[in-house]
Short mmCIF file of N, CA and C in Angstrom, two decimals:
data_model
loop_
_atom_site.label_atom_id
_atom_site.label_comp_id
_atom_site.label_asym_id
_atom_site.label_seq_id
_atom_site.Cartn_x
_atom_site.Cartn_y
_atom_site.Cartn_z
N UNK A 1148 -0.71 -16.33 -22.68
CA UNK A 1148 -0.52 -15.59 -21.46
C UNK A 1148 -1.33 -16.27 -20.35
N UNK A 1149 -0.69 -16.54 -19.24
CA UNK A 1149 -1.37 -17.18 -18.11
C UNK A 1149 -1.87 -16.11 -17.15
N UNK A 1150 -3.14 -16.24 -16.76
CA UNK A 1150 -3.78 -15.21 -15.95
C UNK A 1150 -4.49 -15.84 -14.76
N UNK A 1151 -4.59 -15.06 -13.67
CA UNK A 1151 -5.30 -15.50 -12.48
C UNK A 1151 -6.16 -14.36 -11.96
N UNK A 1152 -7.34 -14.71 -11.47
CA UNK A 1152 -8.22 -13.75 -10.82
C UNK A 1152 -8.08 -13.98 -9.32
N UNK A 1153 -7.54 -12.99 -8.63
CA UNK A 1153 -7.37 -13.05 -7.17
C UNK A 1153 -8.46 -12.15 -6.59
N UNK A 1154 -9.27 -12.70 -5.68
CA UNK A 1154 -10.38 -11.91 -5.19
C UNK A 1154 -10.73 -12.24 -3.74
N UNK A 1155 -11.43 -11.29 -3.13
CA UNK A 1155 -12.07 -11.50 -1.83
C UNK A 1155 -13.53 -11.15 -2.01
N UNK A 1156 -14.42 -11.95 -1.43
CA UNK A 1156 -15.85 -11.69 -1.54
C UNK A 1156 -16.52 -12.02 -0.22
N UNK A 1157 -17.32 -11.11 0.29
CA UNK A 1157 -18.05 -11.35 1.52
C UNK A 1157 -19.47 -11.83 1.24
N UNK A 1158 -20.16 -11.15 0.33
CA UNK A 1158 -21.57 -11.46 0.08
C UNK A 1158 -21.81 -12.18 -1.25
N UNK A 1159 -20.76 -12.46 -1.99
CA UNK A 1159 -20.92 -13.20 -3.23
C UNK A 1159 -20.90 -12.37 -4.49
N UNK A 1160 -20.98 -11.04 -4.39
CA UNK A 1160 -20.97 -10.21 -5.60
C UNK A 1160 -19.63 -10.26 -6.32
N UNK A 1161 -18.54 -10.13 -5.57
CA UNK A 1161 -17.21 -10.18 -6.19
C UNK A 1161 -16.92 -11.58 -6.70
N UNK A 1162 -17.35 -12.59 -5.97
CA UNK A 1162 -17.15 -13.97 -6.42
C UNK A 1162 -17.89 -14.22 -7.73
N UNK A 1163 -19.09 -13.72 -7.83
CA UNK A 1163 -19.88 -13.86 -9.06
C UNK A 1163 -19.11 -13.28 -10.25
N UNK A 1164 -18.62 -12.05 -10.09
CA UNK A 1164 -17.88 -11.40 -11.18
C UNK A 1164 -16.58 -12.15 -11.48
N UNK A 1165 -15.87 -12.58 -10.44
CA UNK A 1165 -14.60 -13.30 -10.63
C UNK A 1165 -14.84 -14.59 -11.42
N UNK A 1166 -15.90 -15.31 -11.09
CA UNK A 1166 -16.20 -16.55 -11.81
C UNK A 1166 -16.57 -16.29 -13.26
N UNK A 1167 -17.33 -15.24 -13.50
CA UNK A 1167 -17.68 -14.87 -14.89
C UNK A 1167 -16.42 -14.54 -15.69
N UNK A 1168 -15.54 -13.75 -15.09
CA UNK A 1168 -14.30 -13.37 -15.77
C UNK A 1168 -13.45 -14.61 -16.08
N UNK A 1169 -13.35 -15.51 -15.12
CA UNK A 1169 -12.58 -16.74 -15.32
C UNK A 1169 -13.20 -17.60 -16.42
N UNK A 1170 -14.52 -17.69 -16.45
CA UNK A 1170 -15.20 -18.46 -17.50
C UNK A 1170 -14.89 -17.90 -18.88
N UNK A 1171 -14.98 -16.59 -19.01
CA UNK A 1171 -14.79 -15.94 -20.31
C UNK A 1171 -13.34 -15.99 -20.75
N UNK A 1172 -12.41 -15.78 -19.82
CA UNK A 1172 -11.00 -15.65 -20.20
C UNK A 1172 -10.18 -16.93 -20.04
N UNK A 1173 -10.68 -17.89 -19.29
CA UNK A 1173 -9.89 -19.09 -19.01
C UNK A 1173 -8.88 -18.89 -17.89
N UNK A 1174 -9.00 -17.79 -17.17
CA UNK A 1174 -8.08 -17.50 -16.05
C UNK A 1174 -8.35 -18.45 -14.89
N UNK A 1175 -7.33 -18.66 -14.08
CA UNK A 1175 -7.48 -19.42 -12.85
C UNK A 1175 -8.13 -18.52 -11.79
N UNK A 1176 -8.64 -19.13 -10.73
CA UNK A 1176 -9.26 -18.39 -9.64
C UNK A 1176 -8.52 -18.62 -8.34
N UNK A 1177 -8.35 -17.56 -7.56
CA UNK A 1177 -7.79 -17.66 -6.21
C UNK A 1177 -8.64 -16.80 -5.30
N UNK A 1178 -9.40 -17.47 -4.43
CA UNK A 1178 -10.23 -16.75 -3.45
C UNK A 1178 -9.44 -16.58 -2.17
N UNK A 1179 -9.32 -15.36 -1.71
CA UNK A 1179 -8.64 -15.07 -0.46
C UNK A 1179 -9.65 -15.16 0.68
N UNK A 1180 -9.25 -15.83 1.77
CA UNK A 1180 -10.14 -15.96 2.91
C UNK A 1180 -9.39 -15.61 4.18
N UNK A 1181 -9.89 -14.63 4.94
CA UNK A 1181 -9.23 -14.28 6.19
C UNK A 1181 -9.39 -15.39 7.22
N UNK A 1182 -8.40 -15.55 8.08
CA UNK A 1182 -8.47 -16.55 9.14
C UNK A 1182 -9.68 -16.25 10.02
N UNK A 1183 -9.85 -14.99 10.38
CA UNK A 1183 -11.01 -14.58 11.17
C UNK A 1183 -11.99 -13.91 10.23
N UNK A 1184 -13.13 -14.56 10.02
CA UNK A 1184 -14.11 -14.05 9.07
C UNK A 1184 -14.75 -12.76 9.57
N UNK A 1185 -15.16 -11.93 8.63
CA UNK A 1185 -15.88 -10.70 8.95
C UNK A 1185 -17.36 -11.02 9.09
N UNK A 1186 -18.07 -10.31 9.97
CA UNK A 1186 -19.52 -10.50 10.07
C UNK A 1186 -20.16 -10.19 8.72
N UNK A 1187 -21.15 -10.98 8.33
CA UNK A 1187 -21.76 -10.82 7.01
C UNK A 1187 -23.11 -10.10 7.05
N UNK A 1188 -23.61 -9.79 8.25
CA UNK A 1188 -24.92 -9.15 8.32
C UNK A 1188 -24.95 -8.09 9.42
N UNK A 1189 -25.95 -7.23 9.31
CA UNK A 1189 -26.26 -6.27 10.36
C UNK A 1189 -25.22 -5.18 10.57
N UNK A 1190 -25.38 -4.51 11.69
CA UNK A 1190 -24.51 -3.39 12.05
C UNK A 1190 -23.06 -3.83 12.17
N UNK A 1191 -22.81 -5.00 12.73
CA UNK A 1191 -21.44 -5.49 12.91
C UNK A 1191 -20.69 -5.59 11.59
N UNK A 1192 -21.41 -5.97 10.53
CA UNK A 1192 -20.78 -6.06 9.20
C UNK A 1192 -20.20 -4.71 8.80
N UNK A 1193 -20.98 -3.66 8.92
CA UNK A 1193 -20.52 -2.34 8.52
C UNK A 1193 -19.49 -1.77 9.49
N UNK A 1194 -19.69 -2.01 10.76
CA UNK A 1194 -18.76 -1.48 11.75
C UNK A 1194 -17.39 -2.14 11.63
N UNK A 1195 -17.34 -3.46 11.72
CA UNK A 1195 -16.04 -4.16 11.71
C UNK A 1195 -15.38 -4.10 10.34
N UNK A 1196 -16.15 -4.31 9.29
CA UNK A 1196 -15.57 -4.24 7.95
C UNK A 1196 -15.07 -2.85 7.62
N UNK A 1197 -15.91 -1.84 7.89
CA UNK A 1197 -15.53 -0.46 7.61
C UNK A 1197 -14.33 -0.02 8.44
N UNK A 1198 -14.33 -0.35 9.72
CA UNK A 1198 -13.22 0.00 10.60
C UNK A 1198 -11.93 -0.65 10.11
N UNK A 1199 -12.00 -1.91 9.76
CA UNK A 1199 -10.81 -2.63 9.28
C UNK A 1199 -10.26 -2.02 8.00
N UNK A 1200 -11.17 -1.63 7.10
CA UNK A 1200 -10.75 -1.03 5.83
C UNK A 1200 -10.13 0.35 6.05
N UNK A 1201 -10.80 1.19 6.83
CA UNK A 1201 -10.32 2.55 7.08
C UNK A 1201 -8.99 2.55 7.84
N UNK A 1202 -8.84 1.63 8.77
CA UNK A 1202 -7.61 1.55 9.57
C UNK A 1202 -6.46 0.89 8.81
N UNK A 1203 -6.71 0.43 7.59
CA UNK A 1203 -5.65 -0.16 6.79
C UNK A 1203 -5.17 -1.50 7.30
N UNK A 1204 -6.06 -2.25 7.93
CA UNK A 1204 -5.67 -3.55 8.48
C UNK A 1204 -5.33 -4.53 7.35
N UNK A 1205 -4.45 -5.45 7.67
CA UNK A 1205 -4.05 -6.51 6.75
C UNK A 1205 -4.13 -7.83 7.52
N UNK A 1206 -5.29 -8.49 7.49
CA UNK A 1206 -5.49 -9.67 8.31
C UNK A 1206 -4.71 -10.89 7.82
N UNK A 1207 -4.49 -11.83 8.72
CA UNK A 1207 -3.92 -13.11 8.33
C UNK A 1207 -4.92 -13.80 7.41
N UNK A 1208 -4.39 -14.48 6.39
CA UNK A 1208 -5.24 -15.20 5.45
C UNK A 1208 -5.06 -16.71 5.61
N UNK A 1209 -6.10 -17.45 5.26
CA UNK A 1209 -5.98 -18.90 5.21
C UNK A 1209 -4.89 -19.22 4.18
N UNK A 1210 -4.16 -20.32 4.38
CA UNK A 1210 -3.09 -20.66 3.43
C UNK A 1210 -3.62 -20.79 2.00
N UNK A 1211 -2.82 -20.33 1.07
CA UNK A 1211 -3.15 -20.44 -0.35
C UNK A 1211 -1.84 -20.57 -1.12
N UNK A 1212 -1.96 -20.98 -2.38
CA UNK A 1212 -0.78 -21.12 -3.22
C UNK A 1212 -0.83 -20.09 -4.33
N UNK A 1213 0.21 -19.26 -4.40
CA UNK A 1213 0.33 -18.26 -5.46
C UNK A 1213 1.81 -18.04 -5.71
N UNK A 1214 2.23 -18.33 -6.93
CA UNK A 1214 3.61 -18.08 -7.34
C UNK A 1214 3.55 -17.06 -8.48
N UNK A 1215 3.88 -15.82 -8.17
CA UNK A 1215 3.69 -14.73 -9.14
C UNK A 1215 4.42 -14.98 -10.45
N UNK A 1216 5.57 -15.67 -10.39
CA UNK A 1216 6.33 -15.91 -11.62
C UNK A 1216 5.59 -16.80 -12.62
N UNK A 1217 4.54 -17.48 -12.18
CA UNK A 1217 3.76 -18.35 -13.07
C UNK A 1217 2.74 -17.59 -13.91
N UNK A 1218 2.51 -16.32 -13.57
CA UNK A 1218 1.43 -15.56 -14.21
C UNK A 1218 1.95 -14.31 -14.92
N UNK A 1219 1.40 -14.08 -16.09
CA UNK A 1219 1.69 -12.87 -16.84
C UNK A 1219 0.73 -11.76 -16.45
N UNK A 1220 -0.47 -12.15 -16.05
CA UNK A 1220 -1.53 -11.20 -15.76
C UNK A 1220 -2.20 -11.58 -14.43
N UNK A 1221 -2.42 -10.58 -13.59
CA UNK A 1221 -3.13 -10.77 -12.33
C UNK A 1221 -4.32 -9.82 -12.32
N UNK A 1222 -5.51 -10.39 -12.15
CA UNK A 1222 -6.74 -9.61 -12.06
C UNK A 1222 -7.15 -9.62 -10.59
N UNK A 1223 -7.36 -8.45 -10.04
CA UNK A 1223 -7.70 -8.34 -8.62
C UNK A 1223 -9.13 -7.83 -8.49
N UNK A 1224 -9.92 -8.53 -7.68
CA UNK A 1224 -11.31 -8.15 -7.47
C UNK A 1224 -11.65 -8.05 -6.00
N UNK A 1225 -12.48 -7.06 -5.66
CA UNK A 1225 -12.82 -6.84 -4.25
C UNK A 1225 -14.10 -6.03 -4.11
N UNK A 1226 -14.78 -6.20 -2.97
CA UNK A 1226 -15.89 -5.29 -2.67
C UNK A 1226 -15.33 -3.99 -2.09
N UNK A 1227 -16.03 -2.92 -2.29
CA UNK A 1227 -15.62 -1.62 -1.75
C UNK A 1227 -16.17 -1.50 -0.33
N UNK A 1228 -15.27 -1.23 0.61
CA UNK A 1228 -15.66 -1.01 2.00
C UNK A 1228 -15.17 0.38 2.40
N UNK A 1229 -16.08 1.22 2.81
CA UNK A 1229 -15.73 2.57 3.28
C UNK A 1229 -14.85 3.31 2.26
N UNK A 1230 -15.16 3.13 0.99
CA UNK A 1230 -14.44 3.84 -0.06
C UNK A 1230 -13.04 3.34 -0.34
N UNK A 1231 -12.71 2.14 0.10
CA UNK A 1231 -11.36 1.63 -0.10
C UNK A 1231 -11.39 0.12 -0.35
N UNK A 1232 -10.22 -0.45 -0.55
CA UNK A 1232 -10.12 -1.89 -0.79
C UNK A 1232 -10.33 -2.66 0.50
N UNK A 1233 -10.70 -3.90 0.37
CA UNK A 1233 -10.93 -4.73 1.56
C UNK A 1233 -9.59 -5.21 2.14
N UNK A 1234 -9.57 -5.40 3.45
CA UNK A 1234 -8.33 -5.81 4.12
C UNK A 1234 -7.66 -7.07 3.56
N UNK A 1235 -8.40 -8.14 3.19
CA UNK A 1235 -7.70 -9.31 2.63
C UNK A 1235 -6.90 -8.98 1.35
N UNK A 1236 -7.40 -8.07 0.54
CA UNK A 1236 -6.67 -7.66 -0.66
C UNK A 1236 -5.41 -6.89 -0.24
N UNK A 1237 -5.52 -6.08 0.79
CA UNK A 1237 -4.36 -5.35 1.31
C UNK A 1237 -3.25 -6.34 1.73
N UNK A 1238 -3.63 -7.42 2.39
CA UNK A 1238 -2.66 -8.44 2.81
C UNK A 1238 -1.98 -9.05 1.58
N UNK A 1239 -2.78 -9.39 0.58
CA UNK A 1239 -2.23 -10.01 -0.63
C UNK A 1239 -1.23 -9.07 -1.31
N UNK A 1240 -1.59 -7.80 -1.45
CA UNK A 1240 -0.71 -6.82 -2.10
C UNK A 1240 0.58 -6.66 -1.29
N UNK A 1241 0.45 -6.61 0.01
CA UNK A 1241 1.63 -6.47 0.88
C UNK A 1241 2.58 -7.67 0.71
N UNK A 1242 2.02 -8.85 0.51
CA UNK A 1242 2.82 -10.07 0.48
C UNK A 1242 3.40 -10.43 -0.88
N UNK A 1243 2.99 -9.73 -1.94
CA UNK A 1243 3.43 -10.09 -3.29
C UNK A 1243 3.82 -8.85 -4.09
N UNK A 1244 4.98 -8.90 -4.72
CA UNK A 1244 5.42 -7.81 -5.60
C UNK A 1244 4.76 -8.01 -6.96
N UNK A 1245 3.86 -7.13 -7.30
CA UNK A 1245 3.09 -7.27 -8.55
C UNK A 1245 3.36 -6.16 -9.55
N UNK A 1246 4.11 -5.14 -9.17
CA UNK A 1246 4.25 -3.95 -10.02
C UNK A 1246 4.81 -4.25 -11.40
N UNK A 1247 5.52 -5.37 -11.58
CA UNK A 1247 6.07 -5.69 -12.90
C UNK A 1247 5.12 -6.55 -13.74
N UNK A 1248 3.96 -6.89 -13.20
CA UNK A 1248 2.98 -7.72 -13.90
C UNK A 1248 1.97 -6.85 -14.63
N UNK A 1249 1.27 -7.49 -15.57
CA UNK A 1249 0.11 -6.85 -16.18
C UNK A 1249 -1.01 -7.01 -15.14
N UNK A 1250 -1.55 -5.89 -14.68
CA UNK A 1250 -2.55 -5.91 -13.62
C UNK A 1250 -3.86 -5.30 -14.13
N UNK A 1251 -4.95 -6.02 -13.87
CA UNK A 1251 -6.29 -5.51 -14.12
C UNK A 1251 -7.03 -5.59 -12.79
N UNK A 1252 -8.07 -4.79 -12.62
CA UNK A 1252 -8.78 -4.81 -11.35
C UNK A 1252 -10.25 -4.46 -11.54
N UNK A 1253 -11.06 -4.98 -10.62
CA UNK A 1253 -12.46 -4.62 -10.59
C UNK A 1253 -12.93 -4.50 -9.15
N UNK A 1254 -13.89 -3.61 -8.97
CA UNK A 1254 -14.46 -3.36 -7.65
C UNK A 1254 -15.97 -3.53 -7.73
N UNK A 1255 -16.55 -4.11 -6.68
CA UNK A 1255 -17.99 -4.24 -6.59
C UNK A 1255 -18.48 -3.35 -5.46
N UNK A 1256 -19.45 -2.52 -5.76
CA UNK A 1256 -19.95 -1.57 -4.77
C UNK A 1256 -21.47 -1.64 -4.70
N UNK A 1257 -21.98 -1.18 -3.56
CA UNK A 1257 -23.43 -1.04 -3.40
C UNK A 1257 -23.84 0.41 -3.57
N UNK A 1258 -22.93 1.31 -3.23
CA UNK A 1258 -23.24 2.73 -3.32
C UNK A 1258 -22.24 3.46 -4.18
N UNK A 1259 -21.12 3.83 -3.57
CA UNK A 1259 -20.11 4.60 -4.28
C UNK A 1259 -18.73 4.25 -3.72
N UNK A 1260 -17.70 4.81 -4.33
CA UNK A 1260 -16.34 4.64 -3.83
C UNK A 1260 -15.47 3.72 -4.66
N UNK A 1261 -16.03 3.09 -5.67
CA UNK A 1261 -15.26 2.14 -6.48
C UNK A 1261 -14.06 2.76 -7.17
N UNK A 1262 -14.26 3.91 -7.79
CA UNK A 1262 -13.15 4.58 -8.50
C UNK A 1262 -12.04 4.97 -7.53
N UNK A 1263 -12.44 5.49 -6.38
CA UNK A 1263 -11.48 5.89 -5.35
C UNK A 1263 -10.70 4.66 -4.84
N UNK A 1264 -11.41 3.57 -4.65
CA UNK A 1264 -10.76 2.35 -4.17
C UNK A 1264 -9.77 1.80 -5.20
N UNK A 1265 -10.12 1.87 -6.48
CA UNK A 1265 -9.19 1.43 -7.53
C UNK A 1265 -7.94 2.30 -7.55
N UNK A 1266 -8.14 3.60 -7.33
CA UNK A 1266 -7.00 4.52 -7.27
C UNK A 1266 -6.07 4.15 -6.11
N UNK A 1267 -6.63 3.83 -4.96
CA UNK A 1267 -5.83 3.42 -3.81
C UNK A 1267 -5.08 2.12 -4.09
N UNK A 1268 -5.74 1.20 -4.79
CA UNK A 1268 -5.09 -0.07 -5.13
C UNK A 1268 -3.90 0.17 -6.06
N UNK A 1269 -4.06 1.02 -7.07
CA UNK A 1269 -2.95 1.35 -7.97
C UNK A 1269 -1.77 1.88 -7.17
N UNK A 1270 -2.06 2.78 -6.26
CA UNK A 1270 -1.01 3.37 -5.43
C UNK A 1270 -0.31 2.32 -4.57
N UNK A 1271 -1.08 1.42 -3.97
CA UNK A 1271 -0.48 0.37 -3.13
C UNK A 1271 0.44 -0.54 -3.94
N UNK A 1272 0.03 -0.87 -5.15
CA UNK A 1272 0.83 -1.75 -6.00
C UNK A 1272 2.06 -1.02 -6.53
N UNK A 1273 1.92 0.30 -6.72
CA UNK A 1273 3.01 1.09 -7.25
C UNK A 1273 2.99 1.21 -8.76
N UNK A 1274 1.77 1.28 -9.33
CA UNK A 1274 1.62 1.42 -10.78
C UNK A 1274 0.79 2.66 -11.08
N UNK A 1275 0.91 3.16 -12.31
CA UNK A 1275 0.16 4.34 -12.72
C UNK A 1275 -1.23 4.01 -13.26
N UNK A 1276 -1.35 2.82 -13.88
CA UNK A 1276 -2.65 2.44 -14.43
C UNK A 1276 -2.76 0.93 -14.53
N UNK A 1277 -4.00 0.47 -14.56
CA UNK A 1277 -4.29 -0.94 -14.78
C UNK A 1277 -4.40 -1.19 -16.27
N UNK A 1278 -4.21 -2.43 -16.70
CA UNK A 1278 -4.41 -2.72 -18.12
C UNK A 1278 -5.88 -2.52 -18.47
N UNK A 1279 -6.77 -2.78 -17.54
CA UNK A 1279 -8.18 -2.45 -17.65
C UNK A 1279 -8.77 -2.48 -16.24
N UNK A 1280 -9.87 -1.79 -16.06
CA UNK A 1280 -10.52 -1.75 -14.75
C UNK A 1280 -12.01 -1.56 -14.93
N UNK A 1281 -12.77 -1.92 -13.90
CA UNK A 1281 -14.22 -1.69 -13.94
C UNK A 1281 -14.77 -1.63 -12.53
N UNK A 1282 -15.93 -0.98 -12.43
CA UNK A 1282 -16.69 -0.92 -11.19
C UNK A 1282 -18.08 -1.48 -11.50
N UNK A 1283 -18.49 -2.44 -10.70
CA UNK A 1283 -19.80 -3.06 -10.85
C UNK A 1283 -20.67 -2.71 -9.65
N UNK A 1284 -21.98 -2.63 -9.86
CA UNK A 1284 -22.92 -2.41 -8.76
C UNK A 1284 -23.63 -3.73 -8.49
N UNK A 1285 -23.29 -4.34 -7.35
CA UNK A 1285 -23.92 -5.58 -6.88
C UNK A 1285 -24.30 -6.55 -8.00
N UNK A 1286 -23.32 -7.12 -8.71
CA UNK A 1286 -23.65 -7.93 -9.89
C UNK A 1286 -24.43 -9.22 -9.60
N UNK A 1287 -24.30 -9.75 -8.39
CA UNK A 1287 -25.05 -10.98 -8.06
C UNK A 1287 -26.41 -10.65 -7.45
N UNK A 1288 -26.42 -9.76 -6.46
CA UNK A 1288 -27.66 -9.51 -5.74
C UNK A 1288 -28.62 -8.60 -6.50
N UNK A 1289 -28.10 -7.81 -7.45
CA UNK A 1289 -28.95 -6.96 -8.28
C UNK A 1289 -28.53 -7.12 -9.74
N UNK A 1290 -28.82 -8.29 -10.34
CA UNK A 1290 -28.38 -8.53 -11.72
C UNK A 1290 -28.89 -7.45 -12.68
N UNK A 1291 -28.02 -7.09 -13.62
CA UNK A 1291 -28.42 -6.10 -14.62
C UNK A 1291 -27.67 -6.35 -15.92
N UNK A 1292 -28.27 -5.95 -17.00
CA UNK A 1292 -27.64 -6.05 -18.30
C UNK A 1292 -26.38 -5.19 -18.35
N UNK A 1293 -26.42 -4.04 -17.68
CA UNK A 1293 -25.27 -3.13 -17.66
C UNK A 1293 -24.04 -3.82 -17.05
N UNK A 1294 -24.23 -4.52 -15.93
CA UNK A 1294 -23.10 -5.23 -15.32
C UNK A 1294 -22.57 -6.32 -16.24
N UNK A 1295 -23.45 -7.06 -16.87
CA UNK A 1295 -23.03 -8.14 -17.77
C UNK A 1295 -22.23 -7.57 -18.95
N UNK A 1296 -22.66 -6.45 -19.48
CA UNK A 1296 -21.94 -5.81 -20.58
C UNK A 1296 -20.58 -5.29 -20.13
N UNK A 1297 -20.52 -4.75 -18.91
CA UNK A 1297 -19.24 -4.29 -18.38
C UNK A 1297 -18.26 -5.45 -18.22
N UNK A 1298 -18.74 -6.59 -17.75
CA UNK A 1298 -17.88 -7.76 -17.57
C UNK A 1298 -17.34 -8.22 -18.92
N UNK A 1299 -18.21 -8.29 -19.92
CA UNK A 1299 -17.76 -8.71 -21.26
C UNK A 1299 -16.74 -7.72 -21.84
N UNK A 1300 -16.99 -6.43 -21.68
CA UNK A 1300 -16.06 -5.41 -22.18
C UNK A 1300 -14.73 -5.49 -21.45
N UNK A 1301 -14.76 -5.68 -20.15
CA UNK A 1301 -13.56 -5.82 -19.33
C UNK A 1301 -12.72 -6.99 -19.85
N UNK A 1302 -13.37 -8.13 -20.07
CA UNK A 1302 -12.67 -9.32 -20.54
C UNK A 1302 -12.10 -9.13 -21.94
N UNK A 1303 -12.82 -8.41 -22.78
CA UNK A 1303 -12.33 -8.21 -24.16
C UNK A 1303 -11.08 -7.33 -24.18
N UNK A 1304 -10.89 -6.52 -23.12
CA UNK A 1304 -9.71 -5.65 -23.06
C UNK A 1304 -8.48 -6.38 -22.50
N UNK A 1305 -8.70 -7.59 -21.98
CA UNK A 1305 -7.58 -8.40 -21.50
C UNK A 1305 -7.05 -9.22 -22.67
N UNK A 1306 -5.81 -9.11 -22.94
CA UNK A 1306 -5.23 -9.92 -24.02
C UNK A 1306 -4.61 -11.15 -23.37
N UNK A 1307 -5.35 -12.25 -23.42
CA UNK A 1307 -4.89 -13.49 -22.77
C UNK A 1307 -4.59 -14.54 -23.81
#
């Protein structure tokens, strides 16, 4: 089974988890990057990122190559912004029909909202459940044994 991890990461937490998952499973990696980057620090980070997420924006992305027919499994990873998925993931979902694929997902949060964001992602894709899912708390900036165990368990539930 051919698998890809599609992710967006602002501060490196989601990228950290995506790379770990790819290492363990042998999946390919696809990092989504918006044409106009989001502020990474201070008040502007929370204001612009949160506003974009809440308003359901779908920004233009830097060019990338993704042919859904090449993959049996798509793993989607994102940071939680204002209790929802990040706008670059929204763009990707809008641009690709994934409902017939095996889909897994993970969310990285600093506070709360991961479960709610995963629920919104399921709804956007048009599926009832993911093959597996997880919520991590800042896996790069606040390393913990719990996050590492969650990543290993997540990967073991993927049949690749």
